[in-house]
CSV table of C-alpha atoms in Angstrom, one decimal:
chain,number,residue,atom,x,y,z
V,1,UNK,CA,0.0,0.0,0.0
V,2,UNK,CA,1.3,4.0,-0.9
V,3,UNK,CA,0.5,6.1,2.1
V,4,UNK,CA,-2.8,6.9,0.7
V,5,UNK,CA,-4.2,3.9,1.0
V,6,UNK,CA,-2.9,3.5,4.5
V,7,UNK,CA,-4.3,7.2,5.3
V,8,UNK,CA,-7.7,5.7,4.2
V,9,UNK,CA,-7.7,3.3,6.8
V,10,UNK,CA,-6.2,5.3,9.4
V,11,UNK,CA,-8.4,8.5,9.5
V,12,UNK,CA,-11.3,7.0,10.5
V,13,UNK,CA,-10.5,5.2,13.1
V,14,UNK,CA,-8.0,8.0,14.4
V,15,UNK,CA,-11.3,10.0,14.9
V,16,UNK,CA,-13.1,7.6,16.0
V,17,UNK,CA,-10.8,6.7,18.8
V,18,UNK,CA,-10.5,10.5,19.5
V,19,UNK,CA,-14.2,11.3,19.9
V,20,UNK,CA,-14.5,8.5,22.0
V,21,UNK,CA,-11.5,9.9,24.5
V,22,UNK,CA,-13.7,13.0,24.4
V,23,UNK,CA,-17.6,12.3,24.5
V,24,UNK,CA,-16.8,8.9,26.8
V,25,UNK,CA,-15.3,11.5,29.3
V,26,UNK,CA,-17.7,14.6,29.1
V,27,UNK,CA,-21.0,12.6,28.6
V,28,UNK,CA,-23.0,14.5,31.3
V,29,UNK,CA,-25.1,17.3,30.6
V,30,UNK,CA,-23.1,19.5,33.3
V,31,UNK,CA,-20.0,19.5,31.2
V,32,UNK,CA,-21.4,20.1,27.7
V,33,UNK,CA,-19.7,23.6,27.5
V,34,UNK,CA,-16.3,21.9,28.1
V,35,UNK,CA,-17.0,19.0,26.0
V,36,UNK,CA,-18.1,21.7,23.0
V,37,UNK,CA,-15.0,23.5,23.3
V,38,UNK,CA,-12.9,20.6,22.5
V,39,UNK,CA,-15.0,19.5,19.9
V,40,UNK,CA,-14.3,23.1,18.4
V,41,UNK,CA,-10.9,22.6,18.8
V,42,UNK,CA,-10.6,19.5,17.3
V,43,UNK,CA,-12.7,20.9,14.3
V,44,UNK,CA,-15.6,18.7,14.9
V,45,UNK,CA,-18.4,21.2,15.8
V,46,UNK,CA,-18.7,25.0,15.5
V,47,UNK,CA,-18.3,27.3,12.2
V,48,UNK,CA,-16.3,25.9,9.7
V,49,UNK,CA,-16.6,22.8,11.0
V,50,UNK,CA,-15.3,19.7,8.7
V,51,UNK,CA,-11.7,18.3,7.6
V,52,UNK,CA,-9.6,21.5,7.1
V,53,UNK,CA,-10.6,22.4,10.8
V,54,UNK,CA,-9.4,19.1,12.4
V,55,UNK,CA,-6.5,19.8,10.1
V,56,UNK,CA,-4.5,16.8,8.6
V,57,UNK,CA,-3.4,14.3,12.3
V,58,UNK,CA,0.1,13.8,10.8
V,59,UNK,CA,1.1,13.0,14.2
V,60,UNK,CA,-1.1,10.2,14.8
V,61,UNK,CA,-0.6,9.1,11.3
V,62,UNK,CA,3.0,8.9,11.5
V,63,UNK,CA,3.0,6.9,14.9
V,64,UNK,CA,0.8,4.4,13.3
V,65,UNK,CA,2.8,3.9,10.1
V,66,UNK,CA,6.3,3.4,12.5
V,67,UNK,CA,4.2,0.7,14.4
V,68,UNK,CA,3.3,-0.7,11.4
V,69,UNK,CA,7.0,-0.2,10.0
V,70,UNK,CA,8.2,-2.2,12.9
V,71,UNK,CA,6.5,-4.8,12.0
V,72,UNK,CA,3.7,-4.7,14.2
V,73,UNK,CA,0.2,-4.0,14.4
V,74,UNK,CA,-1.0,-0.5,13.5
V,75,UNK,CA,-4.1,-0.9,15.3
V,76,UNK,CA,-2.3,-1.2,18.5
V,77,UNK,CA,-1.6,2.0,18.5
V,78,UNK,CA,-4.6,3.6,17.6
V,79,UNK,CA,-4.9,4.7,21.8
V,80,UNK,CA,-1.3,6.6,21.1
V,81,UNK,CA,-2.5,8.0,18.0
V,82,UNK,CA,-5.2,9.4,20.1
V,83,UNK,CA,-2.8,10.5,22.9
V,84,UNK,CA,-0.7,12.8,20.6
V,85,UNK,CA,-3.4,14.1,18.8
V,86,UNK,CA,-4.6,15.4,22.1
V,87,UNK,CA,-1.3,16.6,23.5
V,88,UNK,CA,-0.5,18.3,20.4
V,89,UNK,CA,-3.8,20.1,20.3
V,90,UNK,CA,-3.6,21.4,23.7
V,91,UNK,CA,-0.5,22.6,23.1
V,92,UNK,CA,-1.8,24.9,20.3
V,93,UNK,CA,-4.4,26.1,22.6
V,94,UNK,CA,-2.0,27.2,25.1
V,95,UNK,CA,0.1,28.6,22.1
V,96,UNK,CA,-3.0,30.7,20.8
V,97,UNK,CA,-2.9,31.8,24.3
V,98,UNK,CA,0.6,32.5,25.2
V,99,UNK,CA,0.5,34.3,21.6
V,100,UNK,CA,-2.8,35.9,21.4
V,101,UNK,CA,-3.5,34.2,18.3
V,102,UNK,CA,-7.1,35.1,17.4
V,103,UNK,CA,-7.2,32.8,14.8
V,104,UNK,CA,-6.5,29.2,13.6
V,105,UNK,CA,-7.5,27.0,10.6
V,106,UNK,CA,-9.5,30.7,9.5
V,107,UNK,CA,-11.7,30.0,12.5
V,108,UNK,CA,-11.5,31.8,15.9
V,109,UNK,CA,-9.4,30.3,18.9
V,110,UNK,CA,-11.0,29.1,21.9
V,111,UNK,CA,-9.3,31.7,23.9
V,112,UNK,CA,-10.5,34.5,21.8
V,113,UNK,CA,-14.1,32.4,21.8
V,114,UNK,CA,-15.0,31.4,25.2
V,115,UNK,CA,-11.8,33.4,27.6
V,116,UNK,CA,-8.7,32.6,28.3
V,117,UNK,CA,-9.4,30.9,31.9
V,118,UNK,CA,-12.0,28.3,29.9
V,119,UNK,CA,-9.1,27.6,27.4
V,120,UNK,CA,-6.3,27.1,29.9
V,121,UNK,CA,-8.6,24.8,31.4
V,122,UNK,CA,-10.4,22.9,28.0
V,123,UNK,CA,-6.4,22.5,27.4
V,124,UNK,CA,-5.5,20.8,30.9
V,125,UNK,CA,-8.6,18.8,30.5
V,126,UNK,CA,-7.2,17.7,26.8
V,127,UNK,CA,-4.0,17.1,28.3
V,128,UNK,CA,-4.9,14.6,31.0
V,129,UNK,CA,-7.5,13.1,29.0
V,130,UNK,CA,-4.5,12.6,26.1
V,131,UNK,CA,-2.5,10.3,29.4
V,132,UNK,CA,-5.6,8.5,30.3
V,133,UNK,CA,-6.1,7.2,26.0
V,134,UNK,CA,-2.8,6.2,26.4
V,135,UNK,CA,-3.4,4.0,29.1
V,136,UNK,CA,-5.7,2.0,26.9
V,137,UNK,CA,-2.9,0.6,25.5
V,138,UNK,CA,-2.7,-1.9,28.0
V,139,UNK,CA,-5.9,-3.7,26.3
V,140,UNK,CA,-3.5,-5.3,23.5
V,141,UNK,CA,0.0,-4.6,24.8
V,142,UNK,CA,2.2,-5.9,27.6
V,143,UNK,CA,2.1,-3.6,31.1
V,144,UNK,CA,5.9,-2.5,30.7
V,145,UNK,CA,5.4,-1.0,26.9
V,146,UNK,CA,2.7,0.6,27.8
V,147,UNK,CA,4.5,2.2,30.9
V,148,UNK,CA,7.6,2.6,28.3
V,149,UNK,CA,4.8,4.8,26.0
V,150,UNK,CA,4.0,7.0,28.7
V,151,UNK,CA,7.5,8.0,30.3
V,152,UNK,CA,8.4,8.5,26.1
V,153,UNK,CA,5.2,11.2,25.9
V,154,UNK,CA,5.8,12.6,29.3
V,155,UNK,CA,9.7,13.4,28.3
V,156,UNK,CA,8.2,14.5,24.8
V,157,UNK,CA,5.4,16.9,26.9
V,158,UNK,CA,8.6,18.2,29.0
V,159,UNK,CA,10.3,19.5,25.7
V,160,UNK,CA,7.4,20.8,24.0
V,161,UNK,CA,7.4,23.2,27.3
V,162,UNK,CA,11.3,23.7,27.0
V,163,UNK,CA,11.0,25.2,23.3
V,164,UNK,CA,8.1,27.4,24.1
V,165,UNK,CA,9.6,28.8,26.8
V,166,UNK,CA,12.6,29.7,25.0
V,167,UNK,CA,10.2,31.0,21.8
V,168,UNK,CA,9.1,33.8,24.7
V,169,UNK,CA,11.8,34.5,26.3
V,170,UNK,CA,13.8,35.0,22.7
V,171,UNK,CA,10.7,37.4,21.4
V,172,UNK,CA,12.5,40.6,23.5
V,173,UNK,CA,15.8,39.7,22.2
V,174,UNK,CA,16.7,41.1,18.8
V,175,UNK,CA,19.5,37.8,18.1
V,176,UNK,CA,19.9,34.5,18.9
V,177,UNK,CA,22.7,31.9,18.5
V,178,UNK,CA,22.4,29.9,16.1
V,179,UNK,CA,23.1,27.1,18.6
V,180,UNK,CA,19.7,28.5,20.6
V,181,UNK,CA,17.6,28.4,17.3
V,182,UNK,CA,17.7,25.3,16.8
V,183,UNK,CA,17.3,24.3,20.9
V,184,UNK,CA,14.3,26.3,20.2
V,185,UNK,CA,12.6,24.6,17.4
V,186,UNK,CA,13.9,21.2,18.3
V,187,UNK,CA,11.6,21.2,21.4
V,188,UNK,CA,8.4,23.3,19.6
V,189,UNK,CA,8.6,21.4,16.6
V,190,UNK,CA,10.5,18.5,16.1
V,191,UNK,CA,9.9,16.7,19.9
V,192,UNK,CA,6.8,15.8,19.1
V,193,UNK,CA,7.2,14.6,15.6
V,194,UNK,CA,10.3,12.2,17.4
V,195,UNK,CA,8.0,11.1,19.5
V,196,UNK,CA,5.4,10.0,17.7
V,197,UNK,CA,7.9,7.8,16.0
V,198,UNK,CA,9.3,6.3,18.3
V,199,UNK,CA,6.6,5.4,20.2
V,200,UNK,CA,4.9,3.8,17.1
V,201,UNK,CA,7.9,2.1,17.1
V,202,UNK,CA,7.6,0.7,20.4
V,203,UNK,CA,4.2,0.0,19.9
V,204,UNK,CA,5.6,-2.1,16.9
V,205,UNK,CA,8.3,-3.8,18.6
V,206,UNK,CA,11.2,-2.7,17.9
V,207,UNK,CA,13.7,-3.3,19.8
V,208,UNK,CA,16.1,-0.5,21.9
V,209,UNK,CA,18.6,0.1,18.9
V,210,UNK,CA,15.7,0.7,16.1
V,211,UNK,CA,13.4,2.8,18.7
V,212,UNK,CA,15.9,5.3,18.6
V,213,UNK,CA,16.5,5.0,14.8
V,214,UNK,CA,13.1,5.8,14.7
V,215,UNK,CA,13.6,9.2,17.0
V,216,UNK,CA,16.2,9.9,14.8
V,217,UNK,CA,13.9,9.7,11.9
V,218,UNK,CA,11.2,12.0,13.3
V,219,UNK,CA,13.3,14.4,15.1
V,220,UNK,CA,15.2,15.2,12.2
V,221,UNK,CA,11.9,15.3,9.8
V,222,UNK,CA,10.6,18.1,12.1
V,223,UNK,CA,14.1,20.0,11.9
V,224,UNK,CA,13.8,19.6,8.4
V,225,UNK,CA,9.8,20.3,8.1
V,226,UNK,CA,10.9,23.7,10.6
V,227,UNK,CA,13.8,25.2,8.3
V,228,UNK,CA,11.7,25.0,4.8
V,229,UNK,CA,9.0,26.6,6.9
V,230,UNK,CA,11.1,29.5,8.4
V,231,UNK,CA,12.1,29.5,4.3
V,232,UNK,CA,8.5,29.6,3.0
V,233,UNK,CA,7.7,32.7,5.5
V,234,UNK,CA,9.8,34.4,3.6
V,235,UNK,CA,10.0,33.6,0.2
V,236,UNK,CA,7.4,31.1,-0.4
V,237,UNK,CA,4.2,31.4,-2.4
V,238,UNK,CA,1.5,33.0,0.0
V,239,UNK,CA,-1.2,32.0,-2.5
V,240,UNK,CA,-0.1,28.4,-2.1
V,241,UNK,CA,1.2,27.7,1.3
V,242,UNK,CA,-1.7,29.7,2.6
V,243,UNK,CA,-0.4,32.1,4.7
V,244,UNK,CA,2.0,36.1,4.7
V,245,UNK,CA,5.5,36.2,3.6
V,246,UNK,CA,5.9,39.3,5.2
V,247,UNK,CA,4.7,38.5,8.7
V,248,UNK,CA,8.1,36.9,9.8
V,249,UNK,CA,10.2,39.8,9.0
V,250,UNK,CA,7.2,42.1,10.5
V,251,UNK,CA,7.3,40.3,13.9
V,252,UNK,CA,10.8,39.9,14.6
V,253,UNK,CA,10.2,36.3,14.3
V,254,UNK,CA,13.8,34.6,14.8
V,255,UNK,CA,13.6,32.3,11.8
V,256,UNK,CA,16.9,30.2,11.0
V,257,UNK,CA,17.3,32.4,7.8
V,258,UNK,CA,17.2,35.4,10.3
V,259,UNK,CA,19.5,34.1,12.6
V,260,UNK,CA,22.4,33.0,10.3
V,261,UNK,CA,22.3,36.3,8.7
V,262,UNK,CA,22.8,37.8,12.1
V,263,UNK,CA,25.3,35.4,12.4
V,264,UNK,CA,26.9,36.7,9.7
V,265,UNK,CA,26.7,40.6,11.0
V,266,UNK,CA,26.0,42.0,7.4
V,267,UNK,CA,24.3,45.2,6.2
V,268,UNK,CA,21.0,42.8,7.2
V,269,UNK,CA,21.9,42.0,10.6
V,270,UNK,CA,23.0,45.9,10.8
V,271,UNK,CA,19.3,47.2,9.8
V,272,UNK,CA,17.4,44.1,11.9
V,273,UNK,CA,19.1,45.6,15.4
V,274,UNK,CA,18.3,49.0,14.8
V,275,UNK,CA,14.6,47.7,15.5
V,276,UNK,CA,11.5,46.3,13.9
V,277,UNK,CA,11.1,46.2,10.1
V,278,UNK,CA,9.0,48.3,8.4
V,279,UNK,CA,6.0,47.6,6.0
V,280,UNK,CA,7.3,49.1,3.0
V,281,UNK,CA,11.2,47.5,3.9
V,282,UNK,CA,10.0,43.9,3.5
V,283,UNK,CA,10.7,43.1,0.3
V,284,UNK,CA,14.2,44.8,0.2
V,285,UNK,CA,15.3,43.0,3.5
V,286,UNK,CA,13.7,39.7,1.8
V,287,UNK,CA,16.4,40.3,-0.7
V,288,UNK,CA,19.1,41.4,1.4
V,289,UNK,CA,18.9,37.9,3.2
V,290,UNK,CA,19.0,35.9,-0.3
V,291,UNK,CA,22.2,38.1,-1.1
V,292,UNK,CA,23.7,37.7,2.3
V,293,UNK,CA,23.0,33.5,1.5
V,294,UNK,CA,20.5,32.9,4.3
V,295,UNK,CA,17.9,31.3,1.7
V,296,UNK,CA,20.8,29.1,0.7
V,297,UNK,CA,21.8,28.1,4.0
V,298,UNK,CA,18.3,27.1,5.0
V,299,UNK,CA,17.6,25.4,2.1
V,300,UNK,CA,20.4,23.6,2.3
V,301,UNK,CA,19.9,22.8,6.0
V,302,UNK,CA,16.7,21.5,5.3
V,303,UNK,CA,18.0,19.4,2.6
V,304,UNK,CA,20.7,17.9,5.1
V,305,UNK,CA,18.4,16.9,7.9
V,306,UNK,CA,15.8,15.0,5.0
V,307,UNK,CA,19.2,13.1,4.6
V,308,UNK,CA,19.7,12.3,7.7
V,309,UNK,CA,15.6,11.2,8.4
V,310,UNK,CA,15.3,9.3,5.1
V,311,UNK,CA,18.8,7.5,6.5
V,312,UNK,CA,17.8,6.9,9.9
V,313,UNK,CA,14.5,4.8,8.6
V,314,UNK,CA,16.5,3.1,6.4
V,315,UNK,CA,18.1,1.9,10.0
V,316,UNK,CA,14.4,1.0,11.7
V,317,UNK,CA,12.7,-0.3,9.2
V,318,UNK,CA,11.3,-3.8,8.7
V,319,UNK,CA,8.1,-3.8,6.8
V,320,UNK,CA,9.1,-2.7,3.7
V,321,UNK,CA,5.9,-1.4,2.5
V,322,UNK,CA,5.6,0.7,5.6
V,323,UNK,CA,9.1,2.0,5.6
V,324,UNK,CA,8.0,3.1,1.7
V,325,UNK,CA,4.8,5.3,3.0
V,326,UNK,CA,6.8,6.5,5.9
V,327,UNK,CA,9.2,7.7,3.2
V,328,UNK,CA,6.1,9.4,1.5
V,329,UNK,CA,4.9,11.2,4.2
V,330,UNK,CA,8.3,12.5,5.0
V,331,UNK,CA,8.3,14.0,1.1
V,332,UNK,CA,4.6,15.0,1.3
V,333,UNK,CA,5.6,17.0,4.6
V,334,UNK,CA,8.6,18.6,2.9
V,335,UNK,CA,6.7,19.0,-0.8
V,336,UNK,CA,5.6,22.3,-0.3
V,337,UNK,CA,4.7,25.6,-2.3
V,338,UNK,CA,8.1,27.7,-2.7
């Protein structure tokens, strides 16, 4: 099977398995409030309700296709697939929080929606009920992988917290090291991804040597997935990856283009300390990085750490077919509009 055909059989019963974690919980009518603001969330009920709310669960996707890479079982896994879902989508409700995001998926955030006290709180709820899917595991697996699953998410919940605090305490500094960048973005972005496959992998039954393989694999696929993405905000298609080229460079975002070129202390790094950029300065500074050979760099960085993912599943793999999907996902994830 490509990975379409295994998306097929996995989306259904991903949501399935979610819903149930949710309604199964939140069943009385006391807590319908809470109950409706996760089902927001999740992009299940509300305005704009449908698929391109719930967005596209590549986490729980990719944890299934690891397990079934390792040779195991995907449907074992569908509680974990559950569990990350959940941890990653309280984590964006904290993040629209911590970030006053009004909006997400073109629909407004729970914050902005219900208050920020009821958000901190449908998040919490999210996060505990995320631990408590997990546990279901126990229903196919052996006690001491299922115990294994839930120190792996806990450590991957402590990292997550680890990268956004250093995304908030960098947003008052005008540079970074480059060494701190990627600190950053390896615990907002890539923890989770690492995770996710190396718990699938577990889940499979792979053994110590191959789990980590399979960290490797998804750790360096969200490094990878982060730099094209810090490219795209700046040169990237807006009318095909959906979003502003210009807001980066307009928020003092510290993007790894950004950061090398302050590395590099040019006429860029010169005009970005002085202050924040200008409207009308975007497209010149846009340049001024390209020149300087921060577009380059990142691209090049980005095509390094696809290396280095593609080679580490070469090392976990054990069901072919799996391993060939994996590979597609990993390309679909790094395929985008630039």
């Amino acid at each position: 099977m490509n990975f379409q055909e295994y998306s097929d059989q996995f989306l259904p019963l991903i949501e399935l398995t979610l819903r149930q974690a949710v309604f199964d919980r939140l069943n009385e009518p006391r807590y319908h409030e809470l109950r409706s603001m996760m089902a927001y969330h999740l992009g299940w009920e509300g305005e704009s309700s449908g698929p391109r709310a719930q967005g596209k669960r590549i986490r729980p996707q990719l944890l299934l296709l690891c397990s079934a890479a390792a040779g195991g079982n995907w449907r074992d896994g569908l509680p974990a697939s559950a569990a990350v879902e959940l941890i990653h989508n309280f984590s964006l409700i904290h993040d629209d929080i911590e970030d006053r995001s009004e909006l997400r998926h073109g629909r407004t955030t729970v914050w902005a929606k219900w208050g920020e006290a009821q958000a901190v709180n449908t998040g919490d709820a999210m996060f505990t009920l995320a631990f408590q899917t997990l546990t279901k595991l126990s229903a196919t697996l052996p006690a001491e992988r299922v115990l294994a699953a839930l120190q792996l998410l806990q450590e991957v919940c402590f990292q997550l917290t680890q990268g956004q605090f250093l995304d908030i305490s960098y947003e008052s500094s005008r540079s970074i090291p480059l060494a701190d960048y990627w600190a950053m973005v390896g615990g907002k972005t890539a923890a989770l991804l690492a995770g996710c496959a190396q718990i699938g992998g577990l889940i499979g039954g792979a053994e110590p040597v191959r789990q980590q393989a399979f960290h490797r694999f998804g750790y360096a696929l969200g490094l990878a997935f982060q730099a094209q993405d810090d490219a795209l905000g700046i040169w990237g298609d807006a009318a095909l990856i959906g979003k502003s080229t210009e807001s980066d460079l307009l928020s003092g975002k510290k993007t790894l283009p950004v950061v090398f070129a302050l590395e590099r202390g040019g006429d860029f790094a010169n005009r970005w300390l002085e202050g924040p950029v200008r409207q009308d300065e975007i497209v010149h500074l846009a340049e001024q990085l390209r020149r300087e050979g921060a577009e380059e760099y990142t691209l090049a960085e980005a095509e390094r750490l696809t290396r280095a993912a593609l080679d580490a599943l070469d090392e976990a793999v054990v069901n072919l077919e799996a391993g060939a999907a994996l590979q597609e996902l990993a390309q679909r994830l790094l395929r985008r509009a630039y």
